[in-house]
Coordinates of C-alpha atoms in Angstrom, one line a residue:
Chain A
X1 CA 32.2 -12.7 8.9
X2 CA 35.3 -11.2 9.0
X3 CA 36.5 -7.6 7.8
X4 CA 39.2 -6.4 6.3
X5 CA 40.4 -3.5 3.5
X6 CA 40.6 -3.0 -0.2
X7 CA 43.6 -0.9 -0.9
X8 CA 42.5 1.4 -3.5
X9 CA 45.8 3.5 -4.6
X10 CA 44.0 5.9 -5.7
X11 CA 41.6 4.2 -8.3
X12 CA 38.9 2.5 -6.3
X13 CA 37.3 1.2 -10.0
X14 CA 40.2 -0.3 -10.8
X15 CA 40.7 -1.3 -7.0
X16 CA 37.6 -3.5 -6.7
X17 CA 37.9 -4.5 -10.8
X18 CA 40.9 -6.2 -9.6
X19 CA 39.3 -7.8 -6.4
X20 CA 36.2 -9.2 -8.7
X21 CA 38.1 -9.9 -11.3
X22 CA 40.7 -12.0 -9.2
X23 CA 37.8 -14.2 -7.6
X24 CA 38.2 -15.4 -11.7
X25 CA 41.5 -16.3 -11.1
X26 CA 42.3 -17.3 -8.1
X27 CA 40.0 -19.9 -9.2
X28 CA 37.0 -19.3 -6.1
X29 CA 34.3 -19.1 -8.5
X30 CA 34.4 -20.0 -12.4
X31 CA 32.2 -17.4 -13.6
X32 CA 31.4 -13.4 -12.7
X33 CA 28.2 -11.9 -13.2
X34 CA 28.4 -8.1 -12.8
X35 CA 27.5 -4.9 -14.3
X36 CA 29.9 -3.7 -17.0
X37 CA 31.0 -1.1 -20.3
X38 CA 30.6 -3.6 -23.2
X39 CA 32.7 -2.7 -25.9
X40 CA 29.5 -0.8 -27.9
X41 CA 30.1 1.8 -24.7
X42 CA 26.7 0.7 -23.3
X43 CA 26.5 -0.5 -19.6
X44 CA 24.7 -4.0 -19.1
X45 CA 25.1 -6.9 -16.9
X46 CA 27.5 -9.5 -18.2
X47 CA 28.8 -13.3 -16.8
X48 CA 31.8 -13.1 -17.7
X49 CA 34.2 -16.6 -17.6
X50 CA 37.4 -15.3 -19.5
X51 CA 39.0 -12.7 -17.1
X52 CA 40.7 -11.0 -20.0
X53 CA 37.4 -9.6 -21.2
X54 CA 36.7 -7.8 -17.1
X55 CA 38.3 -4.7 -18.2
X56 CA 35.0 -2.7 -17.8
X57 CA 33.8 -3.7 -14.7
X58 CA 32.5 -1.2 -12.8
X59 CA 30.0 -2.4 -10.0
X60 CA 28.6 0.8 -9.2
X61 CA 27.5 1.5 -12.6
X62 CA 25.8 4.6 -12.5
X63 CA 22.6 3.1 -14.6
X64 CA 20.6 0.2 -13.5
X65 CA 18.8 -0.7 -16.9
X66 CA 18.0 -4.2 -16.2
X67 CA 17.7 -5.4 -12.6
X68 CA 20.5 -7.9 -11.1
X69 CA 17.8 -10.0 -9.8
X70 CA 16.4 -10.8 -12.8
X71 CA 19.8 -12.0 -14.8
X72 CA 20.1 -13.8 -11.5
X73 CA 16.9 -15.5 -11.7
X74 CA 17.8 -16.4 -15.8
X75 CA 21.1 -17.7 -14.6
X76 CA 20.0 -19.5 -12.0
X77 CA 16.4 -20.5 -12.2
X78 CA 17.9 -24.1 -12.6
X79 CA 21.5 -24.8 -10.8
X80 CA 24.1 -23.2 -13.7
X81 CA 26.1 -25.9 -12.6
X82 CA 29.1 -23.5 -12.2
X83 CA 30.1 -21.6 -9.5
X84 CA 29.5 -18.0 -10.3
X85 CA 29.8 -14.8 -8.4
X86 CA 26.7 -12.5 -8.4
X87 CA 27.6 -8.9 -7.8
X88 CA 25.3 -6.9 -6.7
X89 CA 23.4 -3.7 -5.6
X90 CA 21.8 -3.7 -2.5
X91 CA 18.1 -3.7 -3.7
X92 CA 19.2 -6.3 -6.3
X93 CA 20.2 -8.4 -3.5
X94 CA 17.3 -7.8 -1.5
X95 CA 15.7 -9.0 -4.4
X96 CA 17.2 -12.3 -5.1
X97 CA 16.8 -13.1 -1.3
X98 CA 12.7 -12.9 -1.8
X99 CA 13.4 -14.8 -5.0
X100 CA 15.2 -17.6 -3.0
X101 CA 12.3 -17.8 -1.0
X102 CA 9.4 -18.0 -3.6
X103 CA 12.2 -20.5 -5.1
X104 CA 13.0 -18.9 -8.4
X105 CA 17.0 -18.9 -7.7
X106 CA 18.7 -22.2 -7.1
X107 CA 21.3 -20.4 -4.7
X108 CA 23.6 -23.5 -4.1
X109 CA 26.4 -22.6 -6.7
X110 CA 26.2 -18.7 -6.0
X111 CA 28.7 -16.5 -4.3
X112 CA 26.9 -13.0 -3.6
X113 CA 29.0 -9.9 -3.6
X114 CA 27.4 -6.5 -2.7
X115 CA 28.1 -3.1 -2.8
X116 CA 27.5 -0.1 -1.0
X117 CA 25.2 1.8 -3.5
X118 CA 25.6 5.8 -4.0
X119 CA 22.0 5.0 -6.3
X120 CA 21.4 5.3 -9.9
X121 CA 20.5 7.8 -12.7
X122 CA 17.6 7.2 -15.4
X123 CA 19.5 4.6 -17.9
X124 CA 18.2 7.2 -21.1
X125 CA 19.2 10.3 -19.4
X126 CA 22.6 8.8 -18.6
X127 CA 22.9 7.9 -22.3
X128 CA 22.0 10.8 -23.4
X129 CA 24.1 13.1 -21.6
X130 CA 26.7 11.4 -23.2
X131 CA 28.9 11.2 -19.9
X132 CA 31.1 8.2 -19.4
X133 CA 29.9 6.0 -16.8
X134 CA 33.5 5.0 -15.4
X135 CA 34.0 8.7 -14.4
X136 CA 30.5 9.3 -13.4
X137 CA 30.9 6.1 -10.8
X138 CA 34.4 7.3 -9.7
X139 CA 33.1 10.5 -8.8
X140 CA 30.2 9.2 -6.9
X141 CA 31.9 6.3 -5.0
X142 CA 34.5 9.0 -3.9
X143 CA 31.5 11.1 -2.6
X144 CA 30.7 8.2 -0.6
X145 CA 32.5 9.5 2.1
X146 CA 30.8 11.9 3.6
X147 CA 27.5 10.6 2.5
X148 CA 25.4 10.1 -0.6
X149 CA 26.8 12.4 -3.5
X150 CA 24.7 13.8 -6.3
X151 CA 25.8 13.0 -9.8
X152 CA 28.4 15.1 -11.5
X153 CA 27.1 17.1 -14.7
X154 CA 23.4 18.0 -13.6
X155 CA 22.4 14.4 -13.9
X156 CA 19.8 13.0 -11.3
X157 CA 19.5 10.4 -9.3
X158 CA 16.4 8.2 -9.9
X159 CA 13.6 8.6 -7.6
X160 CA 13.5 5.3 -6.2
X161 CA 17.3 5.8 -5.5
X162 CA 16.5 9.6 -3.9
X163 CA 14.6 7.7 -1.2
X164 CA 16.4 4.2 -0.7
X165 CA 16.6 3.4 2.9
X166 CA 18.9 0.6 2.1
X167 CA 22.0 1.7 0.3
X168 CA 23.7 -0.1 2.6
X169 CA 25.7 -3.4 1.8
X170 CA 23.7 -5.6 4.2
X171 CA 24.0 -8.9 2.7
X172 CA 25.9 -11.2 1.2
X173 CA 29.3 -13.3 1.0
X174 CA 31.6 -10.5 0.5
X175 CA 30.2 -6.8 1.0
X176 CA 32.7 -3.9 -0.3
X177 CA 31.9 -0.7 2.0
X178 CA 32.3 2.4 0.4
X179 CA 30.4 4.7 2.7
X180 CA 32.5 6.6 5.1
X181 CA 35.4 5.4 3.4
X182 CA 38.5 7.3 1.5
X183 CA 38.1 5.8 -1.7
X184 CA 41.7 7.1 -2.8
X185 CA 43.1 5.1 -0.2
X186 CA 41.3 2.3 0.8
X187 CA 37.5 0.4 0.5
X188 CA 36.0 -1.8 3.6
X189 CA 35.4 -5.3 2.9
X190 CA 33.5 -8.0 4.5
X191 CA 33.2 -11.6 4.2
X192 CA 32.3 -14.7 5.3
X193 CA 35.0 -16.8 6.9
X194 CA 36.3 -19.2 4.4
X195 CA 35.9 -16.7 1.5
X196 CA 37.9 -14.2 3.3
X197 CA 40.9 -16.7 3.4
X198 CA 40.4 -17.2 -0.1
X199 CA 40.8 -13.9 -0.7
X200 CA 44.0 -13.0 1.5
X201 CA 45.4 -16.6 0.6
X202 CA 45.0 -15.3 -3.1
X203 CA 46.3 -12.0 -1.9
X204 CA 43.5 -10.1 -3.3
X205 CA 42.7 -8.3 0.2
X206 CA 43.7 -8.2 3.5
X207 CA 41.5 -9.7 6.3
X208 CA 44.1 -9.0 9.1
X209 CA 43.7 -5.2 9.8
X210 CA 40.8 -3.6 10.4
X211 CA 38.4 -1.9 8.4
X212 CA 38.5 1.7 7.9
X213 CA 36.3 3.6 10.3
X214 CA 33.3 6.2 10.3
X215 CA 31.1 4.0 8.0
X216 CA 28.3 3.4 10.2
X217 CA 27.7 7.2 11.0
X218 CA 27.7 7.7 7.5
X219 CA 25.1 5.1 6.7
X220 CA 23.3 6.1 9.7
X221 CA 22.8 9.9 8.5
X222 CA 22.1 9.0 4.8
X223 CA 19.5 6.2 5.8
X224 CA 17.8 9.2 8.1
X225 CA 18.0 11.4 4.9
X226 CA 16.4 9.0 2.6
X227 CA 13.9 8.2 5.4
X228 CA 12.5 11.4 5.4
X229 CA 12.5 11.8 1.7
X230 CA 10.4 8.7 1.5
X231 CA 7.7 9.9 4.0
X232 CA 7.8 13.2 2.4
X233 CA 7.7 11.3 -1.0
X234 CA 4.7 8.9 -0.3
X235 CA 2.6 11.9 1.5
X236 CA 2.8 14.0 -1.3
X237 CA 1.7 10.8 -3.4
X238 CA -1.2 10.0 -1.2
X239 CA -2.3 13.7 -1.4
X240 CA -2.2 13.5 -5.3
X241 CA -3.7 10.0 -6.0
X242 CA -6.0 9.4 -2.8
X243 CA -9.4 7.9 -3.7
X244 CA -10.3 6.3 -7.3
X245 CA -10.0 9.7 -8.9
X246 CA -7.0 10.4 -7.7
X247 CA -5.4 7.6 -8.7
X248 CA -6.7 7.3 -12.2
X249 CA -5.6 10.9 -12.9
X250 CA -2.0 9.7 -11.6
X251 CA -2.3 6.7 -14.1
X252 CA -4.4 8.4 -16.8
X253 CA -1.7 7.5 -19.6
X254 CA -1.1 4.0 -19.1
X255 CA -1.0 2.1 -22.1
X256 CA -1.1 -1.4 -20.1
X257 CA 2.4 -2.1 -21.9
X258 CA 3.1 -4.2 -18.9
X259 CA 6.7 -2.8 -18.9
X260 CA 6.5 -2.3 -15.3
X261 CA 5.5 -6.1 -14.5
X262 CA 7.9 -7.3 -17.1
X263 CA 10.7 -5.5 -15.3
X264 CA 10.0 -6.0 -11.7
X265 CA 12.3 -8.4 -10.3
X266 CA 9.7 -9.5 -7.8
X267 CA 6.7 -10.3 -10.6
X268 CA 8.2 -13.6 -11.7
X269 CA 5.1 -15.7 -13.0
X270 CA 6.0 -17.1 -16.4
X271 CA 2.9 -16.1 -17.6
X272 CA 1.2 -13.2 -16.1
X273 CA -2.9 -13.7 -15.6
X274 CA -3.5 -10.8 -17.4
X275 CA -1.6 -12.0 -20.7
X276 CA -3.4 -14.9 -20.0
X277 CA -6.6 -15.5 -22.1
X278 CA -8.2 -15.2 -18.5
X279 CA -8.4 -11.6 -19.8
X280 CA -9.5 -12.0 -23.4
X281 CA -12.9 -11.2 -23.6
X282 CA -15.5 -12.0 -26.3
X283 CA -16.5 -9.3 -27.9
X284 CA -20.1 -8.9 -27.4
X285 CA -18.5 -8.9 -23.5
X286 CA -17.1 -5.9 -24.0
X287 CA -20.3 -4.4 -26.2
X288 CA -22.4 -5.3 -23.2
X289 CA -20.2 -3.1 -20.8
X290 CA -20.5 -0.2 -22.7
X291 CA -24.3 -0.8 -23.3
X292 CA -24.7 -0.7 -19.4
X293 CA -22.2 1.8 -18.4
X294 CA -22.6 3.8 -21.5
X295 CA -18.9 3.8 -22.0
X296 CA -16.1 1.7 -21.9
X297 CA -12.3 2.1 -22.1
X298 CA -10.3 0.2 -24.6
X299 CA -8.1 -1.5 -23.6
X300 CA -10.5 -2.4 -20.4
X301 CA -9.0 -3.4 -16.9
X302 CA -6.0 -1.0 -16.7
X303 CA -6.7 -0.6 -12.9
X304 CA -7.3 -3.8 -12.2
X305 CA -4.2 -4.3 -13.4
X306 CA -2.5 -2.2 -11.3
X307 CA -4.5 -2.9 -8.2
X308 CA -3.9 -6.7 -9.0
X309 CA 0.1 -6.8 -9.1
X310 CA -0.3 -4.2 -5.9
X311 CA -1.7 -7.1 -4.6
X312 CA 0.4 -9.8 -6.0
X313 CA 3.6 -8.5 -5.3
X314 CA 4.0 -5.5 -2.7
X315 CA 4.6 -7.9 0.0
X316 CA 7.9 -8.5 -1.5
X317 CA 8.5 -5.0 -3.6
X318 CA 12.0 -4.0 -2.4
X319 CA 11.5 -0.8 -4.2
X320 CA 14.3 -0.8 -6.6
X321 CA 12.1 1.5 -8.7
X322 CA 12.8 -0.3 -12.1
X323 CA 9.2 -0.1 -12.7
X324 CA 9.4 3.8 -12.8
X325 CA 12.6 3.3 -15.6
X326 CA 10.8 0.7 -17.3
X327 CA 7.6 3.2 -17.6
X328 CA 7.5 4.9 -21.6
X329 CA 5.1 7.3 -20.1
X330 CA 7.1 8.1 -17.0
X331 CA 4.2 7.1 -14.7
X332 CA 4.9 7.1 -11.1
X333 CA 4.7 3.3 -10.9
X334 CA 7.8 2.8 -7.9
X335 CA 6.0 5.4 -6.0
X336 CA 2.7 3.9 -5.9
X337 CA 4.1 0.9 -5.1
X338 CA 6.5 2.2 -2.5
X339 CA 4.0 3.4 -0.9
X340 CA 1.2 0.9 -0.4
X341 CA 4.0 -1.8 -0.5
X342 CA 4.7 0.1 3.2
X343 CA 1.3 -0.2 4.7
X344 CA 1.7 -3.9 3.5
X345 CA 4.4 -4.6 4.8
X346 CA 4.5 -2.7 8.1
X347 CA 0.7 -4.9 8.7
X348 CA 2.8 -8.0 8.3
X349 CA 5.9 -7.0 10.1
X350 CA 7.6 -8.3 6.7
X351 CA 10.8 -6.7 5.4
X352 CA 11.5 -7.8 1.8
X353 CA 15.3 -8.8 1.5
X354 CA 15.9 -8.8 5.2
X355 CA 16.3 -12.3 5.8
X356 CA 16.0 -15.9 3.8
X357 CA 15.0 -17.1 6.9
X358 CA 11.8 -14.8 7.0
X359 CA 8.8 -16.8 5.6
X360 CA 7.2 -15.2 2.8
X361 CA 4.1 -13.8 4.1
X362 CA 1.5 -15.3 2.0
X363 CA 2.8 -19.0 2.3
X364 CA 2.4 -18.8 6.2
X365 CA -0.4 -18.0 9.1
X366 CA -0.7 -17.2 12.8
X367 CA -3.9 -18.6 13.8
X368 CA -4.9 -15.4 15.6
X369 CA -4.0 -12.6 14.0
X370 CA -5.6 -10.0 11.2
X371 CA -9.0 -10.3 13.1
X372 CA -9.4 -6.4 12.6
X373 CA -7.6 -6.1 9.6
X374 CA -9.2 -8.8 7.3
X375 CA -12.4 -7.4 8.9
X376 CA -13.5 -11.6 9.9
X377 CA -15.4 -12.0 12.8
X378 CA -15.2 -15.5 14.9
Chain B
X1 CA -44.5 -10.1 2.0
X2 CA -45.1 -7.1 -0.3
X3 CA -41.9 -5.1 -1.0
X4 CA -42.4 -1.7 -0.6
X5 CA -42.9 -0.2 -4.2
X6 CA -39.4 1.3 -6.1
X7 CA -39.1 4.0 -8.0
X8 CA -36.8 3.3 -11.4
X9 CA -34.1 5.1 -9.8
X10 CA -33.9 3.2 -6.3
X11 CA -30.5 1.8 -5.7
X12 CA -30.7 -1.9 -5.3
X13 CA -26.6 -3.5 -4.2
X14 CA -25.5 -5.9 -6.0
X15 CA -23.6 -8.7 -3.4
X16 CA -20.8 -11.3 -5.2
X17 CA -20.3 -14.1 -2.8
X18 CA -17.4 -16.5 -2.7
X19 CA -18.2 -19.0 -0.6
X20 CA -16.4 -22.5 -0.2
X21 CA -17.8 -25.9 -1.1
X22 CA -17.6 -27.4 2.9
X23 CA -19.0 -24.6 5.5
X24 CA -20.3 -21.5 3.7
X25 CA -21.7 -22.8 0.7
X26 CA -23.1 -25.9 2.2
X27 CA -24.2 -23.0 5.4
X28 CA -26.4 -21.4 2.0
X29 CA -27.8 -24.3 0.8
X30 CA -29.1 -24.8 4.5
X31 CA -30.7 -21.2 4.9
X32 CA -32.7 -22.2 1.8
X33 CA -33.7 -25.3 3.0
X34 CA -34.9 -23.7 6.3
X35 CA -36.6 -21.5 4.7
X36 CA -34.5 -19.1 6.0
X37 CA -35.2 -15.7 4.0
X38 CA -32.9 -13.1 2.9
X39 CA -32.1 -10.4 0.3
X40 CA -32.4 -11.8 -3.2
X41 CA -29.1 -9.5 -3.7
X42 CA -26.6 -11.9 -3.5
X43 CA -24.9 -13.5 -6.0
X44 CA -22.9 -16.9 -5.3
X45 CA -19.5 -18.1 -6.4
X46 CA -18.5 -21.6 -5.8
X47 CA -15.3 -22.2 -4.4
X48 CA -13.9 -25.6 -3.1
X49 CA -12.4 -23.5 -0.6
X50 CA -11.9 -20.2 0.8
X51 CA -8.4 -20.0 0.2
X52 CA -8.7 -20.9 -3.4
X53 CA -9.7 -17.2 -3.9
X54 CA -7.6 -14.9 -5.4
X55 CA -8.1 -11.4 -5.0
X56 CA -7.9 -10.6 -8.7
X57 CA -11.7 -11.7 -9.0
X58 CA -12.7 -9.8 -5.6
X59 CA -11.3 -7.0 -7.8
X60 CA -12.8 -8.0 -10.8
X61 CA -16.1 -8.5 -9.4
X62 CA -15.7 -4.7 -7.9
X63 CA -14.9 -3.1 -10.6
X64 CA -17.3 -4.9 -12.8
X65 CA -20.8 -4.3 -11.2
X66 CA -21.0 -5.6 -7.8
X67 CA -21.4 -2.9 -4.7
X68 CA -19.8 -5.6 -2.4
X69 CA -18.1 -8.7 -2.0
X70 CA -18.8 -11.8 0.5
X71 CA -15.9 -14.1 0.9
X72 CA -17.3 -16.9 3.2
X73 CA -15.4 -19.6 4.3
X74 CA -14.8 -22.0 7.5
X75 CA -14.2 -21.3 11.1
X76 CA -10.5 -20.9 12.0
X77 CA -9.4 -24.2 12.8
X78 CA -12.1 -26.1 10.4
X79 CA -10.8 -25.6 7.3
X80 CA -11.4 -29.1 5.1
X81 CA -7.9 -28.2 3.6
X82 CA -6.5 -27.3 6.7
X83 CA -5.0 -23.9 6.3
X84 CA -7.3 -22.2 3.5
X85 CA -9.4 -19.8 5.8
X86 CA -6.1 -18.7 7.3
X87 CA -4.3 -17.8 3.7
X88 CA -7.5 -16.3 2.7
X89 CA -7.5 -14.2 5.8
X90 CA -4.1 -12.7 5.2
X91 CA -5.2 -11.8 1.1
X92 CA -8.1 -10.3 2.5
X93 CA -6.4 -8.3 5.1
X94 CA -3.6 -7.4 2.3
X95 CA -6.6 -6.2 -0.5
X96 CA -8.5 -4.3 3.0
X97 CA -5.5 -2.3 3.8
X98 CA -4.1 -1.6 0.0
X99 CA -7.5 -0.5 -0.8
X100 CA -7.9 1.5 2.3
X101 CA -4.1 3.4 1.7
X102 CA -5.4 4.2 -1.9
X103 CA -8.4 5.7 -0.5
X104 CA -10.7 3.2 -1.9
X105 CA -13.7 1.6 -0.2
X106 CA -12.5 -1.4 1.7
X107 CA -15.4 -1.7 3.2
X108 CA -17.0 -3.2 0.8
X109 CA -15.1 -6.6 0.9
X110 CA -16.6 -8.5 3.6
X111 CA -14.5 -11.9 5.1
X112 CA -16.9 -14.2 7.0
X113 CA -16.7 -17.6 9.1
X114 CA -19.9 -19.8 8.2
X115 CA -20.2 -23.4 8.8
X116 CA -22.8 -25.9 7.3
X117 CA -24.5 -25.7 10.2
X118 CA -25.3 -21.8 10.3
X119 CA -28.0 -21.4 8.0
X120 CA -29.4 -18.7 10.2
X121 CA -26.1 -17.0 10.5
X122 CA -25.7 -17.1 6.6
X123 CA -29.3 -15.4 5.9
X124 CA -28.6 -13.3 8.8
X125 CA -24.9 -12.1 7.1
X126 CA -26.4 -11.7 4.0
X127 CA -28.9 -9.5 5.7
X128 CA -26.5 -7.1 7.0
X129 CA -23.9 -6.9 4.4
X130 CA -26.9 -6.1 1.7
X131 CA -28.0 -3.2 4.4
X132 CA -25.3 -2.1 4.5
X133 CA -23.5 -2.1 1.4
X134 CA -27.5 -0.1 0.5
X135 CA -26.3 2.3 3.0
X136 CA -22.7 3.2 1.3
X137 CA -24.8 3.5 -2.1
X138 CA -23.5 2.2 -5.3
X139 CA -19.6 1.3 -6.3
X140 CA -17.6 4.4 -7.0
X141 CA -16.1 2.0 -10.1
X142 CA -20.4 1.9 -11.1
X143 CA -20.3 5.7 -11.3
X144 CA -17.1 6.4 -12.7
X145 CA -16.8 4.5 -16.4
X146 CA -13.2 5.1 -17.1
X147 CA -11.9 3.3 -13.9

């Protein structure tokens, strides 16, 4: 890897616009998928091939209302063939590394560019404040420097964002640092070797000085922030929802829309066992429960579903929190799965997105381990 | 042998077991054919293996009527597939310690090594997993409808 500068001149936006925009055409990749103001005003993900239409790019888009991983996985569940740019958040990019591994992603064509993230705001708040993303964005990657800013205008931050240990830029081809940085002046880059002569031969960047300072203290005190919001976060949870009470009081008004599945990068079965006909009961099935129970909810199984995908997928939740967004009844869905997903993964010594050379945990074995655990005796 | 009488309200558990088709199952059919007795509480699941279990139907059968849940499979290292037992050891240990976290009872899953050659050990597991599954009283998703 080497590292290098972005120089800014006082519009960082525009700054790393430019730098995304030129991987385009200087010709390293032939297509760009990244986060952008379509011309309706909205912010979505687009792959973009004709450079002319890159004018709103803005990779720190201050909504997240489908996650990168997934427009990954549709681009690039076979090979597109191209070579394309993926730019991305760091919990997006966590993401696409566990769906390398459960071989969703064909990464062979992709060039993965990530961000230092300042976190998101709820996509229909956003809208509805009527602010304009571009500014909103400015504002926060300027904040960047001293740590992680709150949105301008009374806006929130999500919740999964208010306790993301990993804002960080940890991954990828080419990471642009914005933490600790003076966005007026100049963003930190870093890439892998022959990208980074691409980009100085292409005069996009310079690879030759080094990067500005005081980013890693910056990280380091944000991370610690988030940290303790998380504990703080999934105590309070465990207070509220401990015990089967508990947690069907926290999840009394789910309608089972299976929002929350549809929009987790991490669930990616084509066809989900509970939309399966697994799940379609006869009837008298159903008249038979209430007969011995003396009631029965309709729709039946809501927390086996939730108990289920805690099972299927917490080993590789990266907590992006799209769950919570995707949620019409605002059910704390990322914080229930944040916060088992922990236990999980702390048992396993498994961190999602870490590393594609980590196996994923339920494809492997030790042959003594979880004695306690699983509860088997020998 | 004469049980000991019941009144209508004496709790009686209810025991799903998934056992697989090489070592547990075949580790059943032996107890029965030894005359081995045990509770009558126990219901059997046939799996070809113990790693063919998914813990959607440990759930299922939880939150559906059973008190407890017997996954029996094959010693570590005797799996007919290999590397079943193992898999299914990790799901098990993943359901024990997401149910534990939510505060639900984990101890009601029960993961056990038989082979086709412990008939004793299977009437004798069946024995203590019925006891004491009796001794936790009924499901808490029995008593609570709406779960």
């Amino acid at each position: 890897m080497k590292t290098g500068a972005l120089q800014t001149n006082g519009d960082p936006l525009a700054a790393a616009g430019a730098l995304i925009r030129g991987l385009l055409e200087a010709g390293v990749v032939d297509e760009v998928l990244v986060p952008a103001q379509t011309p309706s005003g909205a912010v979505s993900l687009a792959l973009f091939a004709d450079p002319a239409r890159m004018d709103g790019v803005n990779p720190w888009a201050p909504v997240m209302p489908v996650q990168g991983a997934r427009a990954v996985k549709d681009l690039a569940f076979t090979d597109p063939g191209r070579r394309v740019a993926a730019v991305l958040r760091p919990c997006e990019a966590r993401a696409v590394v566990e769906l390398i591994k459960l071989q969703q992603v064909q990464p062979e064509n992709l060039t993965f560019v990530t961000v230092d993230c300042p976190g998101t705001c709820e996509t229909a708040a956003f809208h509805a404040s009527g602010r304009d993303p571009a500014e909103t964005a400015a504002a926060l990657v300027r904040g960047m420097k001293d740590g992680a800013p709150a949105p301008e205008g009374g806006l929130e931050l999500r919740t999964a964002c208010t306790v993301c240990e990993h804002p960080a830029a940890a991954w990828g081809d080419l990471r642009i640092h914005a933490f600790g940085a003076d966005a007026d002046a100049a963003l930190g880059l870093e890439a892998e070797d022959g990208l980074a002569e691409a980009l100085a031969g292409a005069g996009l960047a310079a690879f030759d000085a080094p990067a500005p300072g005081g980013r890693d203290a910056v990280v380091e005190r944000v991370v610690a922030d988030r940290t303790r919001a998380r504990d703080a976060l999934i105590a309070s949870f465990r207070d509220e929802a401990g015990g089967l009470e508990g947690l069907r009081k926290a999840f009394a008004t789910c309608i089972r829309c299976y929002n929350c599945m549809e929009n987790c990068p991490i669930c990616y079965c084509k066809l989900c066992i509970f939309k399966s006909p697994t799940f379609d009961h006869p009837g008298d099935l159903y008249a038979r429960w209430a007969g011995r129970k003396g009631a029965q909810p309709m729709p039946a199984e809501t927390t086996l579903f939730h108990l289920t995908r805690l099972n299927h997928m917490s080993t590789s939740c990266v907590g992006c929190g799209l769950c919570d967004t995707a949620c019409p009844m605002g059910l704390p869905v990322a914080t229930l799965f944040r916060s088992v997903a922990q236990g999980v993964q702390t048992m396993l010594d498994y961190a999602p997105g870490r590393d594609l050379d980590d196996p994923i945990p339920l494809t492997v074995f030790r042959e003594d381990e979880l004695q306690e655990e699983s509860g088997a005796r020998d | 042998m004469a049980e000991p009488a019941k009144t209508p309200t004496a709790f009686e558990p209810r025991i799903v077991a998934f056992l697989c088709h090489w070592c547990t199952y075949t580790g059943a059919d032996l107890a029965g054919t030894t005359r081995q007795q045990y509770p009558p509480n126990v219901r059997v699941v046939h799996l070809m293996c113990s790693g063919a279990i998914d813990v959607v139907y440990v759930l299922k059968a939880l939150m559906d009527g059973a008190d407890g849940v017997l996954i029996g499979g094959c010693h570590p290292g005797d799996c007919h597939y290999q590397s079943g037992n193992f898999k299914a050891r990790r799901r098990v240990a993943i359901l024990k310690n997401i149910l534990a976290q939510l505060g639900l009872s984990a101890d009601r899953v029960w993961l056990r090594w038989i082979s086709a050659s412990e008939g004793r050990l299977f009437a004798e597991t069946v024995r203590e997993v019925t006891e004491a599954v009796r001794a936790m009283g009924p499901s808490e998703f029995k008593t609570q409808w709406d779960a």
